[in-house]
Amino acid sequence: FWNYFNKLGVDVILEQEDETSRSRSLNTRRRTAPQDELLRQRQITDNEDQEGYTYEPTIYYQRKFPEEGKKLKASAKYSMEVQDDGTTTEKESRISGNNRQLYQNRQQEEENRQLGVFRVDFTDPFLEDGKLETGVRGQYRKFDNNYRYLEYSQQEGTYQNLPDISNNFVYEEQVYAGYLQGQYKHQDWTFMAGLRAEQTFVSTTVQDTEETNNQQYLNFFPSSRIQYKVNEERSFNLSYSRRIDRPSAWRLNPFPDLSDSSS
């Protein structure tokens, strides 16, 4: 606070993650009659190592005015998250006749996520019981997901990448928005109406196949509300709004999810 009307703040978040997990499961199927006989025995060993870090600085500014209720807020945030996961799975199977099979695979995933957001909001009271709000917002997000699925080759003695399952998917999105909203009170009634416009730019790339998909679209999101106050404890509200649900990273990446029914 350098005076009553102005405030400036800075936040910085830094997180580091380092995790190791080991698991082993044994599944045995036997026939007990007419004689005891081993049908199948499977042992699964999973070794998982995960490490990463998150870096997120934020700067914000707030200004008050001599008029009550009038204020300006602005903020900017950048976030970067980096993760490196590796899982090695060994499956050893024995079936009747003591036939032994060994299957090994590795799953490696490197993920880099970036997010940048800036916004400015301004509130200005008008007349005696009215309020006007307006602002702009911009958001940029990108994630780069490099997923590799490898199987162990007994002949080569090394792990071989399976290109039909592995992929490197890059997603970039920019959203620029502006809104205007007004509110007015008259006796026991409150009226509110607003409109937000969003321009979106999307770009996706599957690096392994060089497939790209670029889109841009403009959306409008109206909102309105009418409230009648019966008394201090009860009121009636009628509202309408339109919103958008943007998918998260794991919904967007088109790689197959491999699971083991016996694990």
CSV table of C-alpha atoms in Angstrom, one decimal:
chain,number,residue,atom,x,y,z
A,1,PHE,CA,0.0,0.0,0.0
A,2,TRP,CA,1.7,3.2,-1.0
A,3,ASN,CA,-1.4,5.2,-0.2
A,4,TYR,CA,-5.1,4.7,0.7
A,5,PHE,CA,-6.2,4.4,-3.0
A,6,ASN,CA,-3.5,2.2,-4.4
A,7,LYS,CA,-2.4,-1.3,-3.6
A,8,LEU,CA,0.2,-3.5,-5.4
A,9,GLY,CA,1.0,-7.1,-4.7
A,10,VAL,CA,3.2,-10.0,-5.9
A,11,ASP,CA,2.8,-13.7,-5.2
A,12,VAL,CA,5.3,-16.4,-6.3
A,13,ILE,CA,4.5,-20.1,-5.8
A,14,LEU,CA,7.2,-22.8,-6.4
A,15,GLU,CA,6.4,-26.5,-5.9
A,16,GLN,CA,8.7,-29.5,-6.4
A,17,GLU,CA,7.5,-33.1,-6.6
A,18,ASP,CA,9.6,-36.3,-6.4
A,19,GLU,CA,7.7,-39.6,-6.0
A,20,THR,CA,8.7,-43.2,-6.2
A,21,SER,CA,6.3,-46.2,-5.9
A,22,ARG,CA,6.8,-50.0,-6.2
A,23,SER,CA,4.1,-52.6,-6.3
A,24,ARG,CA,3.9,-56.3,-6.9
A,25,SER,CA,0.9,-58.6,-7.3
A,26,LEU,CA,0.5,-62.3,-7.6
A,27,ASN,CA,-2.5,-64.0,-9.2
A,28,THR,CA,-2.8,-67.8,-9.1
A,29,ARG,CA,-5.5,-70.0,-10.6
A,30,ARG,CA,-5.6,-73.7,-9.7
A,31,ARG,CA,-7.9,-76.7,-10.3
A,32,THR,CA,-8.5,-78.6,-7.1
A,33,ALA,CA,-10.6,-81.5,-8.5
A,34,PRO,CA,-10.2,-84.2,-9.6
A,35,GLN,CA,-6.6,-83.4,-8.8
A,36,ASP,CA,-4.6,-80.4,-7.8
A,37,GLU,CA,-3.2,-78.6,-10.9
A,38,LEU,CA,-1.8,-75.2,-11.6
A,39,LEU,CA,-3.7,-73.6,-14.4
A,40,ARG,CA,-2.0,-70.2,-14.5
A,41,GLN,CA,0.2,-68.0,-12.3
A,42,ARG,CA,0.9,-64.4,-13.1
A,43,GLN,CA,3.2,-62.0,-11.2
A,44,ILE,CA,3.1,-58.3,-12.1
A,45,THR,CA,5.7,-55.8,-10.9
A,46,ASP,CA,5.3,-52.1,-11.4
A,47,ASN,CA,8.1,-49.5,-10.8
A,48,GLU,CA,7.0,-45.9,-11.1
A,49,ASP,CA,9.1,-42.8,-10.8
A,50,GLN,CA,7.6,-39.3,-11.0
A,51,GLU,CA,9.2,-35.9,-10.7
A,52,GLY,CA,8.3,-32.4,-11.6
A,53,TYR,CA,7.9,-28.8,-10.5
A,54,THR,CA,5.5,-25.9,-10.8
A,55,TYR,CA,6.4,-22.2,-11.0
A,56,GLU,CA,3.6,-19.6,-10.7
A,57,PRO,CA,4.2,-15.8,-10.2
A,58,THR,CA,1.3,-13.4,-10.0
A,59,ILE,CA,1.1,-9.6,-9.9
A,60,TYR,CA,-2.0,-7.6,-9.1
A,61,TYR,CA,-3.0,-4.0,-8.7
A,62,GLN,CA,-6.1,-2.4,-7.1
A,63,ARG,CA,-7.2,1.2,-7.1
A,64,LYS,CA,-9.9,2.8,-5.1
A,65,PHE,CA,-11.6,6.1,-5.9
A,66,PRO,CA,-13.1,8.8,-3.7
A,67,GLU,CA,-16.6,7.8,-4.9
A,68,GLU,CA,-17.9,4.9,-2.8
A,69,GLY,CA,-18.0,1.6,-4.7
A,70,LYS,CA,-15.9,2.7,-7.6
A,71,LYS,CA,-12.7,0.6,-8.1
A,72,LEU,CA,-10.3,-0.8,-10.6
A,73,LYS,CA,-8.6,-4.2,-10.4
A,74,ALA,CA,-5.9,-5.7,-12.6
A,75,SER,CA,-3.9,-8.9,-12.4
A,76,ALA,CA,-1.5,-11.0,-14.5
A,77,LYS,CA,-0.5,-14.6,-13.8
A,78,TYR,CA,1.9,-17.0,-15.4
A,79,SER,CA,2.1,-20.7,-14.5
A,80,MET,CA,4.4,-23.4,-15.8
A,81,GLU,CA,4.2,-27.1,-14.8
A,82,VAL,CA,6.7,-29.7,-15.8
A,83,GLN,CA,6.3,-33.4,-15.1
A,84,ASP,CA,8.3,-36.5,-16.0
A,85,ASP,CA,6.7,-39.9,-15.3
A,86,GLY,CA,8.2,-43.3,-16.0
A,87,THR,CA,6.6,-46.7,-15.3
A,88,THR,CA,8.2,-50.1,-16.0
A,89,THR,CA,5.9,-53.1,-15.8
A,90,GLU,CA,7.1,-56.8,-15.8
A,91,LYS,CA,4.6,-59.6,-16.2
A,92,GLU,CA,5.8,-63.2,-15.7
A,93,SER,CA,3.3,-65.9,-16.5
A,94,ARG,CA,3.3,-69.7,-15.8
A,95,ILE,CA,0.6,-71.9,-17.3
A,96,SER,CA,0.0,-75.6,-17.0
A,97,GLY,CA,2.9,-77.7,-18.1
A,98,ASN,CA,5.3,-75.2,-16.5
A,99,ASN,CA,5.5,-73.1,-19.7
A,100,ARG,CA,7.0,-69.7,-18.7
A,101,GLN,CA,6.3,-66.4,-20.5
A,102,LEU,CA,7.9,-63.0,-19.7
A,103,TYR,CA,6.5,-59.7,-20.9
A,104,GLN,CA,7.9,-56.3,-20.1
A,105,ASN,CA,6.9,-52.8,-21.1
A,106,ARG,CA,7.7,-49.2,-20.2
A,107,GLN,CA,5.5,-46.1,-20.3
A,108,GLN,CA,7.3,-42.8,-20.4
A,109,GLU,CA,5.4,-39.5,-20.3
A,110,GLU,CA,6.9,-36.0,-20.4
A,111,GLU,CA,4.4,-33.2,-19.9
A,112,ASN,CA,4.9,-29.4,-20.0
A,113,ARG,CA,1.9,-27.1,-19.2
A,114,GLN,CA,1.9,-23.3,-19.5
A,115,LEU,CA,-0.9,-20.9,-18.5
A,116,GLY,CA,-0.9,-17.1,-18.7
A,117,VAL,CA,-3.9,-15.0,-17.7
A,118,PHE,CA,-4.4,-11.2,-17.5
A,119,ARG,CA,-7.5,-9.3,-16.6
A,120,VAL,CA,-8.8,-5.8,-15.9
A,121,ASP,CA,-12.1,-5.1,-14.1
A,122,PHE,CA,-13.7,-1.8,-13.5
A,123,THR,CA,-16.8,-1.0,-11.3
A,124,ASP,CA,-18.6,2.3,-11.4
A,125,PRO,CA,-21.8,3.1,-9.5
A,126,PHE,CA,-24.3,5.3,-11.3
A,127,LEU,CA,-27.4,7.1,-10.3
A,128,GLU,CA,-28.3,6.2,-6.7
A,129,ASP,CA,-29.0,2.5,-6.8
A,130,GLY,CA,-27.2,1.4,-10.0
A,131,LYS,CA,-23.8,-0.2,-10.8
A,132,LEU,CA,-21.9,-0.7,-14.0
A,133,GLU,CA,-19.2,-3.3,-14.4
A,134,THR,CA,-16.9,-3.9,-17.4
A,135,GLY,CA,-13.6,-5.5,-18.1
A,136,VAL,CA,-11.3,-7.5,-20.4
A,137,ARG,CA,-9.6,-10.9,-19.9
A,138,GLY,CA,-7.0,-12.8,-21.9
A,139,GLN,CA,-5.8,-16.4,-21.4
A,140,TYR,CA,-3.1,-18.4,-23.1
A,141,ARG,CA,-2.6,-22.1,-22.3
A,142,LYS,CA,-0.4,-24.7,-23.9
A,143,PHE,CA,0.5,-28.3,-23.0
A,144,ASP,CA,3.0,-30.5,-24.7
A,145,ASN,CA,2.4,-34.2,-23.9
A,146,ASN,CA,5.1,-36.7,-25.1
A,147,TYR,CA,3.9,-40.2,-24.4
A,148,ARG,CA,6.0,-43.3,-25.3
A,149,TYR,CA,5.0,-46.9,-25.0
A,150,LEU,CA,7.8,-49.4,-25.3
A,151,GLU,CA,7.9,-53.2,-25.3
A,152,TYR,CA,10.9,-55.3,-24.4
A,153,SER,CA,12.3,-57.4,-27.3
A,154,GLN,CA,13.9,-60.6,-26.3
A,155,GLN,CA,15.7,-60.9,-29.6
A,156,GLU,CA,17.1,-57.4,-29.6
A,157,GLY,CA,17.6,-57.2,-25.9
A,158,THR,CA,16.2,-53.6,-25.8
A,159,TYR,CA,13.0,-51.8,-25.4
A,160,GLN,CA,11.3,-51.0,-28.7
A,161,ASN,CA,8.9,-48.0,-29.2
A,162,LEU,CA,5.4,-48.8,-30.5
A,163,PRO,CA,4.5,-46.0,-32.8
A,164,ASP,CA,0.8,-47.0,-33.0
A,165,ILE,CA,0.4,-46.3,-29.3
A,166,SER,CA,3.0,-43.6,-28.7
A,167,ASN,CA,2.3,-40.0,-29.6
A,168,ASN,CA,3.5,-36.4,-28.9
A,169,PHE,CA,0.5,-34.1,-28.7
A,170,VAL,CA,0.7,-30.3,-28.5
A,171,TYR,CA,-2.3,-28.1,-27.7
A,172,GLU,CA,-2.4,-24.3,-27.8
A,173,GLU,CA,-5.3,-22.0,-27.0
A,174,GLN,CA,-5.8,-18.3,-26.8
A,175,VAL,CA,-9.1,-16.7,-25.5
A,176,TYR,CA,-9.7,-13.0,-25.4
A,177,ALA,CA,-12.9,-11.7,-23.7
A,178,GLY,CA,-14.7,-8.5,-22.8
A,179,TYR,CA,-17.8,-8.0,-20.8
A,180,LEU,CA,-20.3,-5.3,-19.8
A,181,GLN,CA,-22.8,-5.8,-17.0
A,182,GLY,CA,-25.3,-3.4,-15.4
A,183,GLN,CA,-27.4,-3.7,-12.2
A,184,TYR,CA,-30.2,-1.5,-10.9
A,185,LYS,CA,-32.3,-1.6,-7.7
A,186,HIS,CA,-35.7,-0.1,-7.3
A,187,GLN,CA,-37.5,-0.6,-4.0
A,188,ASP,CA,-37.8,-4.4,-3.6
A,189,TRP,CA,-36.7,-5.2,-7.1
A,190,THR,CA,-33.2,-5.8,-8.5
A,191,PHE,CA,-32.5,-6.1,-12.2
A,192,MET,CA,-29.2,-7.3,-13.8
A,193,ALA,CA,-28.2,-7.8,-17.4
A,194,GLY,CA,-24.9,-8.4,-19.0
A,195,LEU,CA,-23.1,-9.7,-22.1
A,196,ARG,CA,-19.6,-11.3,-22.5
A,197,ALA,CA,-17.9,-11.9,-25.9
A,198,GLU,CA,-15.1,-14.4,-26.3
A,199,GLN,CA,-12.8,-14.8,-29.3
A,200,THR,CA,-11.0,-18.2,-29.3
A,201,PHE,CA,-8.0,-19.5,-31.3
A,202,VAL,CA,-7.1,-23.2,-31.0
A,203,SER,CA,-4.2,-25.1,-32.6
A,204,THR,CA,-3.4,-28.8,-32.1
A,205,THR,CA,-0.6,-30.9,-33.5
A,206,VAL,CA,0.2,-34.6,-33.3
A,207,GLN,CA,4.0,-34.5,-33.8
A,208,ASP,CA,4.4,-38.1,-34.8
A,209,THR,CA,2.0,-37.9,-37.8
A,210,GLU,CA,2.3,-34.1,-38.3
A,211,GLU,CA,-1.5,-33.9,-38.1
A,212,THR,CA,-2.7,-30.3,-37.4
A,213,ASN,CA,-6.0,-28.8,-36.6
A,214,ASN,CA,-6.6,-25.0,-36.4
A,215,GLN,CA,-9.8,-23.4,-35.3
A,216,GLN,CA,-11.1,-19.9,-34.4
A,217,TYR,CA,-14.6,-18.9,-33.3
A,218,LEU,CA,-16.5,-16.1,-31.6
A,219,ASN,CA,-19.0,-16.8,-28.8
A,220,PHE,CA,-21.5,-14.6,-27.0
A,221,PHE,CA,-22.6,-15.3,-23.4
A,222,PRO,CA,-25.6,-13.3,-22.2
A,223,SER,CA,-26.8,-13.3,-18.6
A,224,SER,CA,-29.8,-11.7,-16.8
A,225,ARG,CA,-31.4,-11.8,-13.3
A,226,ILE,CA,-34.5,-10.5,-11.7
A,227,GLN,CA,-34.9,-10.6,-7.9
A,228,TYR,CA,-37.9,-9.6,-5.8
A,229,LYS,CA,-37.2,-9.3,-2.1
A,230,VAL,CA,-40.2,-10.4,0.0
A,231,ASN,CA,-38.6,-9.6,3.4
A,232,GLU,CA,-35.2,-9.9,5.1
A,233,GLU,CA,-35.3,-13.7,5.0
A,234,ARG,CA,-37.0,-14.5,1.6
A,235,SER,CA,-36.7,-13.5,-2.0
A,236,PHE,CA,-37.6,-14.8,-5.4
A,237,ASN,CA,-35.0,-15.0,-8.2
A,238,LEU,CA,-35.3,-15.6,-11.9
A,239,SER,CA,-32.0,-15.9,-13.8
A,240,TYR,CA,-30.6,-17.0,-17.2
A,241,SER,CA,-27.0,-17.5,-18.3
A,242,ARG,CA,-25.0,-19.2,-20.9
A,243,ARG,CA,-21.6,-20.7,-20.2
A,244,ILE,CA,-18.9,-22.9,-21.8
A,245,ASP,CA,-17.1,-25.9,-20.3
A,246,ARG,CA,-13.6,-26.1,-21.7
A,247,PRO,CA,-12.0,-29.6,-21.6
A,248,SER,CA,-9.0,-30.4,-19.5
A,249,ALA,CA,-5.7,-31.7,-21.0
A,250,TRP,CA,-6.4,-35.4,-20.4
A,251,ARG,CA,-9.7,-35.2,-22.3
A,252,LEU,CA,-8.0,-33.7,-25.4
A,253,ASN,CA,-5.1,-36.0,-25.9
A,254,PRO,CA,-6.2,-38.9,-28.2
A,255,PHE,CA,-3.8,-41.6,-27.0
A,256,PRO,CA,-5.2,-45.0,-25.9
A,257,ASP,CA,-5.4,-45.9,-22.2
A,258,LEU,CA,-3.9,-49.3,-21.6
A,259,SER,CA,-5.0,-51.2,-18.5
A,260,ASP,CA,-4.5,-54.7,-17.3
A,261,SER,CA,-7.6,-56.7,-16.3
A,262,SER,CA,-5.8,-58.8,-13.8
A,263,SER,CA,-4.0,-56.0,-12.0
